Short mmCIF file of N, CA and C and ligand atoms in Angstrom, two decimals:
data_model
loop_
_atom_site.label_atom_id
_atom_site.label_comp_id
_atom_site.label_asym_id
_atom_site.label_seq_id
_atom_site.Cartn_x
_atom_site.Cartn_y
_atom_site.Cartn_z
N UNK A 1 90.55 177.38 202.06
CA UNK A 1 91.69 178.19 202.52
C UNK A 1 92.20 179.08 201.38
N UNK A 2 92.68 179.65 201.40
CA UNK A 2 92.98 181.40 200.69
C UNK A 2 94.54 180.66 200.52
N UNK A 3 95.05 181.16 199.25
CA UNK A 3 96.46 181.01 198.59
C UNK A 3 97.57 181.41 199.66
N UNK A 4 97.47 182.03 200.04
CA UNK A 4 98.76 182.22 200.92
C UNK A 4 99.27 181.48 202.26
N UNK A 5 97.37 181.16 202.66
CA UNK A 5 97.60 180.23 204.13
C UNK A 5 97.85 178.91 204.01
N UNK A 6 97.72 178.23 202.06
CA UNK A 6 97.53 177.36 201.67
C UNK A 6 99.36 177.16 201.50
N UNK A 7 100.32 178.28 200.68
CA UNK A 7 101.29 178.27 200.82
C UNK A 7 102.19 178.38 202.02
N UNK A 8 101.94 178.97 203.30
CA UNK A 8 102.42 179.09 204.32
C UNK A 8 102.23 177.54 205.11
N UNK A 9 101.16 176.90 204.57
CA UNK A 9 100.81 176.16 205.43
C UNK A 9 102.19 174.59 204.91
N UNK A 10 102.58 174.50 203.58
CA UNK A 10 103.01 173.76 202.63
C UNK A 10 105.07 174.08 202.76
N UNK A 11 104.88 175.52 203.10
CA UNK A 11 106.68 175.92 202.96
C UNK A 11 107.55 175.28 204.00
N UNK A 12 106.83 174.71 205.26
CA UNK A 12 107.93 174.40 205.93
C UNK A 12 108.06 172.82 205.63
N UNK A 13 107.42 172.52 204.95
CA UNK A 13 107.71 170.70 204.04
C UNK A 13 108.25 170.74 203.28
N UNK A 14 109.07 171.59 202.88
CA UNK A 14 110.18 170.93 201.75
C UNK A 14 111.20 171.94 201.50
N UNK A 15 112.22 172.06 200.87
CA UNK A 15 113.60 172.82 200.86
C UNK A 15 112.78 173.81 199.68
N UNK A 16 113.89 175.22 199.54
CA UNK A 16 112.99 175.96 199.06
C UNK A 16 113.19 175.98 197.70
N UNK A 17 113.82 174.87 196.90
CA UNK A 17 113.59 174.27 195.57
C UNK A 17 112.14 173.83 195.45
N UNK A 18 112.18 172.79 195.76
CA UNK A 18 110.58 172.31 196.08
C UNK A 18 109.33 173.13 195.86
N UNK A 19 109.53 174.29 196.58
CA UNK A 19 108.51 175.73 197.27
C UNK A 19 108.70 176.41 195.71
N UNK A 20 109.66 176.62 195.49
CA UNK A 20 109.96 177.39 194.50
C UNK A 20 109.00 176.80 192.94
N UNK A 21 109.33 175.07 192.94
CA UNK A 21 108.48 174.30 191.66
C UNK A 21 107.15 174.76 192.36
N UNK A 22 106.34 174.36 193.73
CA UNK A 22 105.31 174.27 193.86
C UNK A 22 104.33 175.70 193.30
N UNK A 23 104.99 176.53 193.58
CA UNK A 23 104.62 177.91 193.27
C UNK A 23 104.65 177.93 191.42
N UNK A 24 105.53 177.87 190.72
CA UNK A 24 105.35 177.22 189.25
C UNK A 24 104.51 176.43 188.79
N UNK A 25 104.00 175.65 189.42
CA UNK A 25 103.07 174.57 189.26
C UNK A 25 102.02 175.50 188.98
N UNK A 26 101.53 175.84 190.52
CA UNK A 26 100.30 176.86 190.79
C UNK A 26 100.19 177.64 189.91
N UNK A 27 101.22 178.78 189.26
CA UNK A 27 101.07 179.83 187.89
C UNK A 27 100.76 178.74 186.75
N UNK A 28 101.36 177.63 186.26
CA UNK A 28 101.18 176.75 185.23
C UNK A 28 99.91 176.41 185.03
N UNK A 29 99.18 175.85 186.62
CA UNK A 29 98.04 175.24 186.52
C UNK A 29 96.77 176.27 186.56
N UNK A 30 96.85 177.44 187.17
CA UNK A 30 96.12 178.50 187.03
C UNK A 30 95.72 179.03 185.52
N UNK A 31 97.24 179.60 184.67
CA UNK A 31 96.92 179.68 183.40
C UNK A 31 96.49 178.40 182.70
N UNK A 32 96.72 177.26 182.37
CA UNK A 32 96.01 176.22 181.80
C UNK A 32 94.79 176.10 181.98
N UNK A 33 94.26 176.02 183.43
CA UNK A 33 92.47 175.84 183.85
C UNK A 33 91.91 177.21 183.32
N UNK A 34 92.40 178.35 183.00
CA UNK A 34 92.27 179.25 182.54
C UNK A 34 91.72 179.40 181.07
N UNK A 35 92.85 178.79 180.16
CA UNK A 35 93.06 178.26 178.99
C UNK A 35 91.94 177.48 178.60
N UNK A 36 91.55 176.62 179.10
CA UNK A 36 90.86 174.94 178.97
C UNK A 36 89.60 175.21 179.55
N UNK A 37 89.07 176.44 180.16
CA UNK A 37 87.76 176.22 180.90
C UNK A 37 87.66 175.39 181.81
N UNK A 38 89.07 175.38 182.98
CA UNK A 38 88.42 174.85 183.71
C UNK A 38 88.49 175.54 185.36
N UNK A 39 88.10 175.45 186.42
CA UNK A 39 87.89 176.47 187.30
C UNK A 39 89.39 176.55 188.05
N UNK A 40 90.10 177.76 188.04
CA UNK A 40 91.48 178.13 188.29
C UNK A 40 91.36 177.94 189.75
N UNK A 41 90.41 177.63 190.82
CA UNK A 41 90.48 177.80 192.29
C UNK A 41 90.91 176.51 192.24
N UNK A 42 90.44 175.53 191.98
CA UNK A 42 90.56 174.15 192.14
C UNK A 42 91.90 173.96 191.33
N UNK A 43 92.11 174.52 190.43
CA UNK A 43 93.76 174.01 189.93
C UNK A 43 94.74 174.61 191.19
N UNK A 44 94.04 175.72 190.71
CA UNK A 44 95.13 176.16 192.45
C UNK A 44 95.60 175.50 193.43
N UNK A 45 94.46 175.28 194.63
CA UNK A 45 94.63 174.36 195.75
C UNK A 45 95.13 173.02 195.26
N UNK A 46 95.11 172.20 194.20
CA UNK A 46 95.81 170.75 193.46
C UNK A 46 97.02 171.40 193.56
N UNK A 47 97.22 172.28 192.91
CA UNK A 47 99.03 172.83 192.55
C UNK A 47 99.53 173.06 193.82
N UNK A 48 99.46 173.90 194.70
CA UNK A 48 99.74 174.05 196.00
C UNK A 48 100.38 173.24 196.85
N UNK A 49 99.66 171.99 197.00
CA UNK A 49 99.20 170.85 198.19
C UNK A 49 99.55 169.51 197.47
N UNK A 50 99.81 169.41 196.31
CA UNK A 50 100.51 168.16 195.45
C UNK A 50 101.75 167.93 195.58
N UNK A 51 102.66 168.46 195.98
CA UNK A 51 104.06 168.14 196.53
C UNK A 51 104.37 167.95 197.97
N UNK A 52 103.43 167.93 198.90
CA UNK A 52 103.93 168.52 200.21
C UNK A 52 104.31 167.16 200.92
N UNK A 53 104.00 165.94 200.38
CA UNK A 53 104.37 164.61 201.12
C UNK A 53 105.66 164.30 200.35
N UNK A 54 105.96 165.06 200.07
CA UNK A 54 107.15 164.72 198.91
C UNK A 54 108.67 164.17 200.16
N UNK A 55 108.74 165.12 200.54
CA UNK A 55 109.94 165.09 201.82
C UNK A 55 109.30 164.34 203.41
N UNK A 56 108.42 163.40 203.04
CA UNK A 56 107.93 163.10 204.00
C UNK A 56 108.22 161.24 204.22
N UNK A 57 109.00 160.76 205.38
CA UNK A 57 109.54 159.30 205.51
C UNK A 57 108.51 158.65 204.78
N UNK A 58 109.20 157.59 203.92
CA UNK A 58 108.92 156.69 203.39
C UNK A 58 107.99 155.34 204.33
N UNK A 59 108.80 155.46 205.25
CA UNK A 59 108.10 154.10 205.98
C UNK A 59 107.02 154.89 206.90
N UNK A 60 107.04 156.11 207.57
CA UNK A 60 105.89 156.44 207.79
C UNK A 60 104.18 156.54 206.86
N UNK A 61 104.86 156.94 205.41
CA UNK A 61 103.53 156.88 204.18
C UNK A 61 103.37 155.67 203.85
N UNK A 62 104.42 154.46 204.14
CA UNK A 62 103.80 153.73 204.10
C UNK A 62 102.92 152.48 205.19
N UNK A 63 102.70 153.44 206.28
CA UNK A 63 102.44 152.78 207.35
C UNK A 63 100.89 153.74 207.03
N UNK A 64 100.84 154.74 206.60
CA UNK A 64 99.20 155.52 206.94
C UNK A 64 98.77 154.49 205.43
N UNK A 65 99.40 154.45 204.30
CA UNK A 65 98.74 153.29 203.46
C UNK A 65 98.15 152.55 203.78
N UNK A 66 98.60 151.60 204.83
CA UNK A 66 98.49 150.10 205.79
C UNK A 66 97.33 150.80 206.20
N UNK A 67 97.68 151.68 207.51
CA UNK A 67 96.37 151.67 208.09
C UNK A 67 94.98 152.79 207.90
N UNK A 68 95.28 153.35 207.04
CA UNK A 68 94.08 153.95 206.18
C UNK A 68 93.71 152.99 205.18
N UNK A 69 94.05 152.11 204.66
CA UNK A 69 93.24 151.10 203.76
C UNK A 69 93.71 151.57 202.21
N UNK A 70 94.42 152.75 202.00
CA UNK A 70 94.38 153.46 200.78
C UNK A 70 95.32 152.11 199.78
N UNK A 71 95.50 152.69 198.59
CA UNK A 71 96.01 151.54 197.87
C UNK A 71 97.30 150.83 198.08
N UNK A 72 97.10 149.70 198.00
CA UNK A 72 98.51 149.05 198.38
C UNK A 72 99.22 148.86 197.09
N UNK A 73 99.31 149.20 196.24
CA UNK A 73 100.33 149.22 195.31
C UNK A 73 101.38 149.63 195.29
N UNK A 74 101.09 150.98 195.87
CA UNK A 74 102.58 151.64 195.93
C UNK A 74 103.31 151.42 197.11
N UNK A 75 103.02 150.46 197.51
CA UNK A 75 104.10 150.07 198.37
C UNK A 75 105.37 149.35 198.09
N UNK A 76 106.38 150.31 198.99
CA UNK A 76 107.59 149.51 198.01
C UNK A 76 108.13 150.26 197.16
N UNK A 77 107.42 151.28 195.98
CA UNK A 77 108.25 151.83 195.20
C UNK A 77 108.20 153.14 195.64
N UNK A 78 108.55 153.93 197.29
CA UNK A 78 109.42 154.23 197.08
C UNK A 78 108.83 155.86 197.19
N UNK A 79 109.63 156.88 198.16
CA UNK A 79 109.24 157.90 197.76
C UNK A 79 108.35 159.17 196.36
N UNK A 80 108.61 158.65 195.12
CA UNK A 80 108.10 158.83 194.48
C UNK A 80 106.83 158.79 193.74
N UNK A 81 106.56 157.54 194.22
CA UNK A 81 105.01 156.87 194.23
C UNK A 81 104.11 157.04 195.37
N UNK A 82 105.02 157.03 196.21
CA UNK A 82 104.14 157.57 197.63
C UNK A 82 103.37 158.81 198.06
N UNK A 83 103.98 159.96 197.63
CA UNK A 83 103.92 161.35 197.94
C UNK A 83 102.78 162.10 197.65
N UNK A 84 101.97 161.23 195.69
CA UNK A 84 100.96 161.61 195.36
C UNK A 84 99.78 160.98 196.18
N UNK A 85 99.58 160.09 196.72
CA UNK A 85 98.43 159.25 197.51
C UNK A 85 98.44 160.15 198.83
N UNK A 86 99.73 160.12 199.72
CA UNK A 86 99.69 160.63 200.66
C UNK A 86 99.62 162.82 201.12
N UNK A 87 99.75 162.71 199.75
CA UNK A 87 99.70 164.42 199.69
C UNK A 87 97.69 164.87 199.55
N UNK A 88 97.19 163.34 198.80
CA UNK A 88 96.08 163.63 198.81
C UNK A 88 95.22 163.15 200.35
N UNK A 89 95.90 162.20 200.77
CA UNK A 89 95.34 161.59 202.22
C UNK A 89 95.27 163.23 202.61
N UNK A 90 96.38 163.70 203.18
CA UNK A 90 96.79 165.10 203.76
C UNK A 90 95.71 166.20 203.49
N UNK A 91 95.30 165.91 202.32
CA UNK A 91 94.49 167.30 201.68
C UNK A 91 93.56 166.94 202.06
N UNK A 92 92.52 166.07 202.27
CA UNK A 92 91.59 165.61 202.77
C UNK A 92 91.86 165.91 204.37
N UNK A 93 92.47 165.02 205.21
CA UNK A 93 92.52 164.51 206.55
C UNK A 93 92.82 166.76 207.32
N UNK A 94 94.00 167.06 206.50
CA UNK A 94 94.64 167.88 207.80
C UNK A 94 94.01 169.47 206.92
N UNK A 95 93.62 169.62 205.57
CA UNK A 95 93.19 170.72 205.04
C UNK A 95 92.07 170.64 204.46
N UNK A 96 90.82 169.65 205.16
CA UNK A 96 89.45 170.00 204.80
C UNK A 96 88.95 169.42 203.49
N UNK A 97 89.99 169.36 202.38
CA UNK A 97 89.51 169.44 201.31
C UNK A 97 88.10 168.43 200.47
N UNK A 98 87.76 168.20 200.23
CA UNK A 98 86.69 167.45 200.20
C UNK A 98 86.55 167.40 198.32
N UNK A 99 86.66 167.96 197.61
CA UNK A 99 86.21 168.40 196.22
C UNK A 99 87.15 166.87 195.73
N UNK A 100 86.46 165.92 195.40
CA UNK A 100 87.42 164.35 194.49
C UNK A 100 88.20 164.82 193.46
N UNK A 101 87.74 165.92 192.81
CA UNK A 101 88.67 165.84 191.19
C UNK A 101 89.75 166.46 192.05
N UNK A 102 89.86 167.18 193.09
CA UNK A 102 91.12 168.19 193.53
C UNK A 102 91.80 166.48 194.09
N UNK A 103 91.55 165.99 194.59
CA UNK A 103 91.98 165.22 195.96
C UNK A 103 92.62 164.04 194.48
N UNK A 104 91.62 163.90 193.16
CA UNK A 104 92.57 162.91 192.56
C UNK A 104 93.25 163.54 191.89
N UNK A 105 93.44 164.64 191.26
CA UNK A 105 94.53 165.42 190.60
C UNK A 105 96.04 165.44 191.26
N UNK A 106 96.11 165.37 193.24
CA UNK A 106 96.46 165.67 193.67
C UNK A 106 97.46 163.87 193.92
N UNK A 107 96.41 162.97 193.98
CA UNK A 107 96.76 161.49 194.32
C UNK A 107 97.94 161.45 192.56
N UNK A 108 96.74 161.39 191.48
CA UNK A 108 97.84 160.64 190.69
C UNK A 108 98.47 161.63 189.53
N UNK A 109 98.76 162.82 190.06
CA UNK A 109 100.01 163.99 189.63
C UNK A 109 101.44 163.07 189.11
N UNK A 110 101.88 162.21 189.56
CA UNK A 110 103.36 161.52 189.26
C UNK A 110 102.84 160.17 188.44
N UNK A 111 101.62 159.35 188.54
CA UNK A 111 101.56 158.27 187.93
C UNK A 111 100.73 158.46 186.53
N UNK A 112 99.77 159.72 186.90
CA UNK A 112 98.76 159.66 185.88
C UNK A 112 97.78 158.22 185.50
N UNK A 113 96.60 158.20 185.11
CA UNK A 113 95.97 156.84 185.11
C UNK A 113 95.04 156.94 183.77
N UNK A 114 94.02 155.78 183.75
CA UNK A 114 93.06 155.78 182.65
C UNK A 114 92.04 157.01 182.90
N UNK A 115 91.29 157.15 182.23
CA UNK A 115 90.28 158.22 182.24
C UNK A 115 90.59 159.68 183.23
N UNK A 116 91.41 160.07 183.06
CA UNK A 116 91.89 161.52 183.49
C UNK A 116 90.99 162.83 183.34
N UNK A 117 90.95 163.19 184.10
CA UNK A 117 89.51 164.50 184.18
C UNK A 117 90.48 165.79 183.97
N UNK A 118 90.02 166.53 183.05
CA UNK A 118 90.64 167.61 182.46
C UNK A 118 91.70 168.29 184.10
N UNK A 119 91.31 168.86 185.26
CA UNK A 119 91.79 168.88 186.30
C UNK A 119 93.29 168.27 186.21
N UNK A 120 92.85 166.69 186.16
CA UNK A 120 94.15 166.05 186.45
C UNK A 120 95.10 165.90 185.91
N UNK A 121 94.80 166.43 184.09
CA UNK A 121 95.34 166.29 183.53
C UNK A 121 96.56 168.41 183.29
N UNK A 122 95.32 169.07 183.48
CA UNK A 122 96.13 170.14 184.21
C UNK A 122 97.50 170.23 185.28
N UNK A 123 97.26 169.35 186.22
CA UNK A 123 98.12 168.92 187.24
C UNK A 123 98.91 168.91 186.75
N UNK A 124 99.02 167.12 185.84
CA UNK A 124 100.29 166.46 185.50
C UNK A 124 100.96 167.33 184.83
N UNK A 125 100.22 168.39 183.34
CA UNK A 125 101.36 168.83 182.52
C UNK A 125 102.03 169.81 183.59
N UNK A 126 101.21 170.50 183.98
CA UNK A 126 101.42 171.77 185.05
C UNK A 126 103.29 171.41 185.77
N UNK A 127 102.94 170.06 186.09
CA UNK A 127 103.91 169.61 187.01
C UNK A 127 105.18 169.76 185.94
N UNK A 128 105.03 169.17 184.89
CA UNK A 128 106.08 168.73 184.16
C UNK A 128 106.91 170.09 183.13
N UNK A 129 105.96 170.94 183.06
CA UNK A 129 106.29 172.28 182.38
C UNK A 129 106.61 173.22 183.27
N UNK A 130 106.31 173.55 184.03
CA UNK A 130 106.07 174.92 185.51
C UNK A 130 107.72 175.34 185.16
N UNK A 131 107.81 176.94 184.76
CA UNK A 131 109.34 177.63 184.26
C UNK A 131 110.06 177.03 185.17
N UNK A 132 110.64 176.71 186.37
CA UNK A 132 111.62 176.22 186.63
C UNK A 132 112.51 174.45 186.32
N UNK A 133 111.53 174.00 185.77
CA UNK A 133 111.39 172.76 185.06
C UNK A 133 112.53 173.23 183.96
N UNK A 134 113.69 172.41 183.91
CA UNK A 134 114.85 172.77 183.20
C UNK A 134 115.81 171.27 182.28
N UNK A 135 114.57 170.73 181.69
CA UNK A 135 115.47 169.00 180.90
C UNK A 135 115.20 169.41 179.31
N UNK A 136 116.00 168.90 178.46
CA UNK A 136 115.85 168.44 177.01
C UNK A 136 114.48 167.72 176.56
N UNK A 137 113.97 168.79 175.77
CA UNK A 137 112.44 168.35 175.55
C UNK A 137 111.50 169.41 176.01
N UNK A 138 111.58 170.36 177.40
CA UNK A 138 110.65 171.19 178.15
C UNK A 138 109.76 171.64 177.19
N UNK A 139 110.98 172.44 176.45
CA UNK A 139 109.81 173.64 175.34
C UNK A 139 109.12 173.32 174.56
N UNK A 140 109.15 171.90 173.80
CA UNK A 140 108.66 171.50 173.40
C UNK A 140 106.81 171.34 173.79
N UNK A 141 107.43 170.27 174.91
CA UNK A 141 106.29 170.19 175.89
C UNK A 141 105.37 171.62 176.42
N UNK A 142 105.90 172.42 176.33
CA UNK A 142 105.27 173.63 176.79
C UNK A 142 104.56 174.39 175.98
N UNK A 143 105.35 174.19 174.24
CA UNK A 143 104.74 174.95 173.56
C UNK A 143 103.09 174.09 173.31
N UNK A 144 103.10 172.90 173.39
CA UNK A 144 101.90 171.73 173.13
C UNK A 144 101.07 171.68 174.39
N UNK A 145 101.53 172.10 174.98
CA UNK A 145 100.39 172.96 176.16
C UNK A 145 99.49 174.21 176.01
N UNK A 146 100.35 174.89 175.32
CA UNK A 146 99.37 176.16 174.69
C UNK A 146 98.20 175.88 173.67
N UNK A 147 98.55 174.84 172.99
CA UNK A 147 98.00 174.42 172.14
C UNK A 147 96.68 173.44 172.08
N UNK A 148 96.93 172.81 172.58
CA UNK A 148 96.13 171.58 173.34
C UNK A 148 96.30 170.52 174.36
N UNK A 149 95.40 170.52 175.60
CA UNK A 149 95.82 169.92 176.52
C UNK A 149 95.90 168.03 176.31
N UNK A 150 95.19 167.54 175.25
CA UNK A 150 95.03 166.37 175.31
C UNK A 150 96.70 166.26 174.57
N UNK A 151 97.12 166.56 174.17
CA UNK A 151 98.39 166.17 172.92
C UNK A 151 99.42 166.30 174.07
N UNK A 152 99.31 167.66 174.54
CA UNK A 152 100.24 167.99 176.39
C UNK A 152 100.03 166.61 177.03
N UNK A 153 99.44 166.34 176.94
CA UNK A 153 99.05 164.93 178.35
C UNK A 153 100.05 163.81 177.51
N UNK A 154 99.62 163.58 176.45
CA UNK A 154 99.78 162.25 175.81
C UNK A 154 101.17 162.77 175.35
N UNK A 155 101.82 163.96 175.07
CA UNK A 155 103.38 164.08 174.94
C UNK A 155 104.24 164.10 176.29
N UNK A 156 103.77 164.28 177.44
CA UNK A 156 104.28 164.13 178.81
C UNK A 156 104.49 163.11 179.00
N UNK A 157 103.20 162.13 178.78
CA UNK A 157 103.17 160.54 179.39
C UNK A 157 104.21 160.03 178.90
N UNK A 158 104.15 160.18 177.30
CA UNK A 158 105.61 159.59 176.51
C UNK A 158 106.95 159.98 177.22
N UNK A 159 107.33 161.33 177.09
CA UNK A 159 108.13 161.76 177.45
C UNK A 159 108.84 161.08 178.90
N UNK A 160 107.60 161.05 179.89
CA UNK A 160 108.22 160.07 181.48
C UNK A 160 108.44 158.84 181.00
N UNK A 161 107.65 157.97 180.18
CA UNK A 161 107.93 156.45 179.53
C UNK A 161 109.28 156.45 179.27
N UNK A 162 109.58 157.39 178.29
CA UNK A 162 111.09 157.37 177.33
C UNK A 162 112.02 157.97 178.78
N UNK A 163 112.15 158.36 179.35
CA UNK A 163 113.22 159.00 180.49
C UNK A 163 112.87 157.21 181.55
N UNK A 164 111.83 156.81 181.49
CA UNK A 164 112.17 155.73 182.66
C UNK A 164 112.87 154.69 181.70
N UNK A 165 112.71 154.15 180.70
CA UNK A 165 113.05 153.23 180.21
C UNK A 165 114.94 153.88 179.81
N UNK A 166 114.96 154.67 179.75
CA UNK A 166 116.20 155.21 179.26
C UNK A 166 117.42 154.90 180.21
N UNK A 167 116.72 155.42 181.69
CA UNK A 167 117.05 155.46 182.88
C UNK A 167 117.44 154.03 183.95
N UNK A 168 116.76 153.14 182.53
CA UNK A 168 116.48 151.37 183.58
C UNK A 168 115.39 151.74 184.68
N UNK A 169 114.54 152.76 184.88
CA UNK A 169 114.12 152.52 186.08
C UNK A 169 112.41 151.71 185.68
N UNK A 170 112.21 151.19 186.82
CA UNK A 170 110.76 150.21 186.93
C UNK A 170 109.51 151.16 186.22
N UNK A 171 108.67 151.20 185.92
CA UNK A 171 107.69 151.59 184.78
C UNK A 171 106.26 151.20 186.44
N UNK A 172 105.69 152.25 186.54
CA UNK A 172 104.53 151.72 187.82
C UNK A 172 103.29 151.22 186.43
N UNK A 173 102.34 150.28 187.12
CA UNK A 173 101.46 150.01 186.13
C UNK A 173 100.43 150.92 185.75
N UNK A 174 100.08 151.91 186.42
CA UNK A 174 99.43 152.46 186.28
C UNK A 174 99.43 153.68 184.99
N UNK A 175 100.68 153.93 185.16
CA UNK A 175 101.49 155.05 184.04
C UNK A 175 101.14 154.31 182.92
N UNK A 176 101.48 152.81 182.93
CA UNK A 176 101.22 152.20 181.55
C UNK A 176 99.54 152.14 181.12
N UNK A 177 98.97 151.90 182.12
CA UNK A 177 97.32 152.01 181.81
C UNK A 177 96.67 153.80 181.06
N UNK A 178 98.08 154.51 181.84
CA UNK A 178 97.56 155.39 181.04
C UNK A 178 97.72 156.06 179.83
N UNK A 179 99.14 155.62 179.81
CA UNK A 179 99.41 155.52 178.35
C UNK A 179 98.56 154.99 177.09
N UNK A 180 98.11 153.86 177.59
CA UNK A 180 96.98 152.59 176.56
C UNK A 180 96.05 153.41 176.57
N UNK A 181 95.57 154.04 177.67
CA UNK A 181 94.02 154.73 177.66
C UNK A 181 94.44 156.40 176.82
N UNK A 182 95.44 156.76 176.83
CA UNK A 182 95.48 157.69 175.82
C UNK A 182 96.10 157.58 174.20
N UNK A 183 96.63 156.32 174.22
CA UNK A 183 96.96 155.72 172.92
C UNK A 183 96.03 155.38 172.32
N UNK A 184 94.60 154.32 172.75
CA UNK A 184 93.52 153.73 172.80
C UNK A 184 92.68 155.08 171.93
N UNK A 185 92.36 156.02 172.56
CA UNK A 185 91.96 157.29 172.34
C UNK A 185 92.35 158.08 171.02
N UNK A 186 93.82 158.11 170.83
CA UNK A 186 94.51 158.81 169.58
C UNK A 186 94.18 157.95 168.37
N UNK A 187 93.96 156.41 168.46
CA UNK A 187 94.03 156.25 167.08
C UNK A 187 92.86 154.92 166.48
N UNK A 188 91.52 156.00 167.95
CA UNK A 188 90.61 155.48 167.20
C UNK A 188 90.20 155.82 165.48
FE1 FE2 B 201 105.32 165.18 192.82
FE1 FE2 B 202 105.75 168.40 191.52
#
């Protein structure tokens, strides 16, 4: 599908904050796959179509979990954990998509995991930098995106660690696996 039918298809799922990041994302993740050698169509359609379960009932995503078989972990925690699995169910099931690195870029965008494929790792910073992105720390993060995407990844991951723990909120395990797998990495 072509960028616009991909955006038209995505705008009436969420308020036009939402629309507004998703479109940021897409410029973020375009120039980075750009940057990094890696193919800007496929960052595209990830950036696009990675938020769109976002505003979507909780107990319904977690009822297509149940009965699609997809992972049961995130059950339970919660709109936020949900949105990336089920935005990728979506991209698959209702927009064709078929390409895995798009469909996991698209699944673990909010948790991030071990062994991250340049793609996914596009996503995540993409997500966390995209200009309307407005917290203490951004520019930072943004300028270490220009620079190198592995240091971008592994200063993001920190960055969500230090805001959840700050915050009291629950830590998913997976975020922590990926933390280890990019800590693991830095100081071989
Ligand atoms: Fe998200
Ligand atoms: Fe997002």
């Amino acid at each position: 599908m072509e960028r616009q039918q991909l955006l038209a298809a995505i705008k009436p799922r969420m308020p036009e904050k939402r629309y507004i990041h998703t479109q940021g994302v897409m410029h973020t993740a375009i120039a980075l796959a750009k940057r990094y050698d890696e193919d800007p169509s496929k960052a595209e359609t990830a950036a696009i179509l990675h938020d769109m379960a976002k505003y979507e009932d909780v107990t319904k995503m977690e009822d297509i979990i149940r009965r699609e078989n997809l992972d049961l972990s995130v059950i339970g925690w919660g709109s936020e954990l949900l949105h990336g699995p089920i935005a990728a169910y979506y991209a698959q099931t209702q927009f064709g998509i078929t390409d895995q690195d798009v469909l996991n870029a698209i699944h673990y965008h909010t948790t991030g995991r071990a062994g991250m494929s340049k793609l996914e790792k596009i996503i995540f910073v993409a997500d966390m930098i995209e200009p309307s992105r407005n917290y203490p720390g951004v520019e930072r993060l943004r300028n270490k995106a220009q620079k190198n995407l592995d240091k971008a990844m592994s200063a993001c991951v920190r960055h969500s660690l230090r805001f959840l723990i700050d915050t009291k909120q629950p830590i998913f395990p997976l975020t922590l696996t990926c933390y280890n797998d990019i800590m693991n990495g830095e100081n071989k």
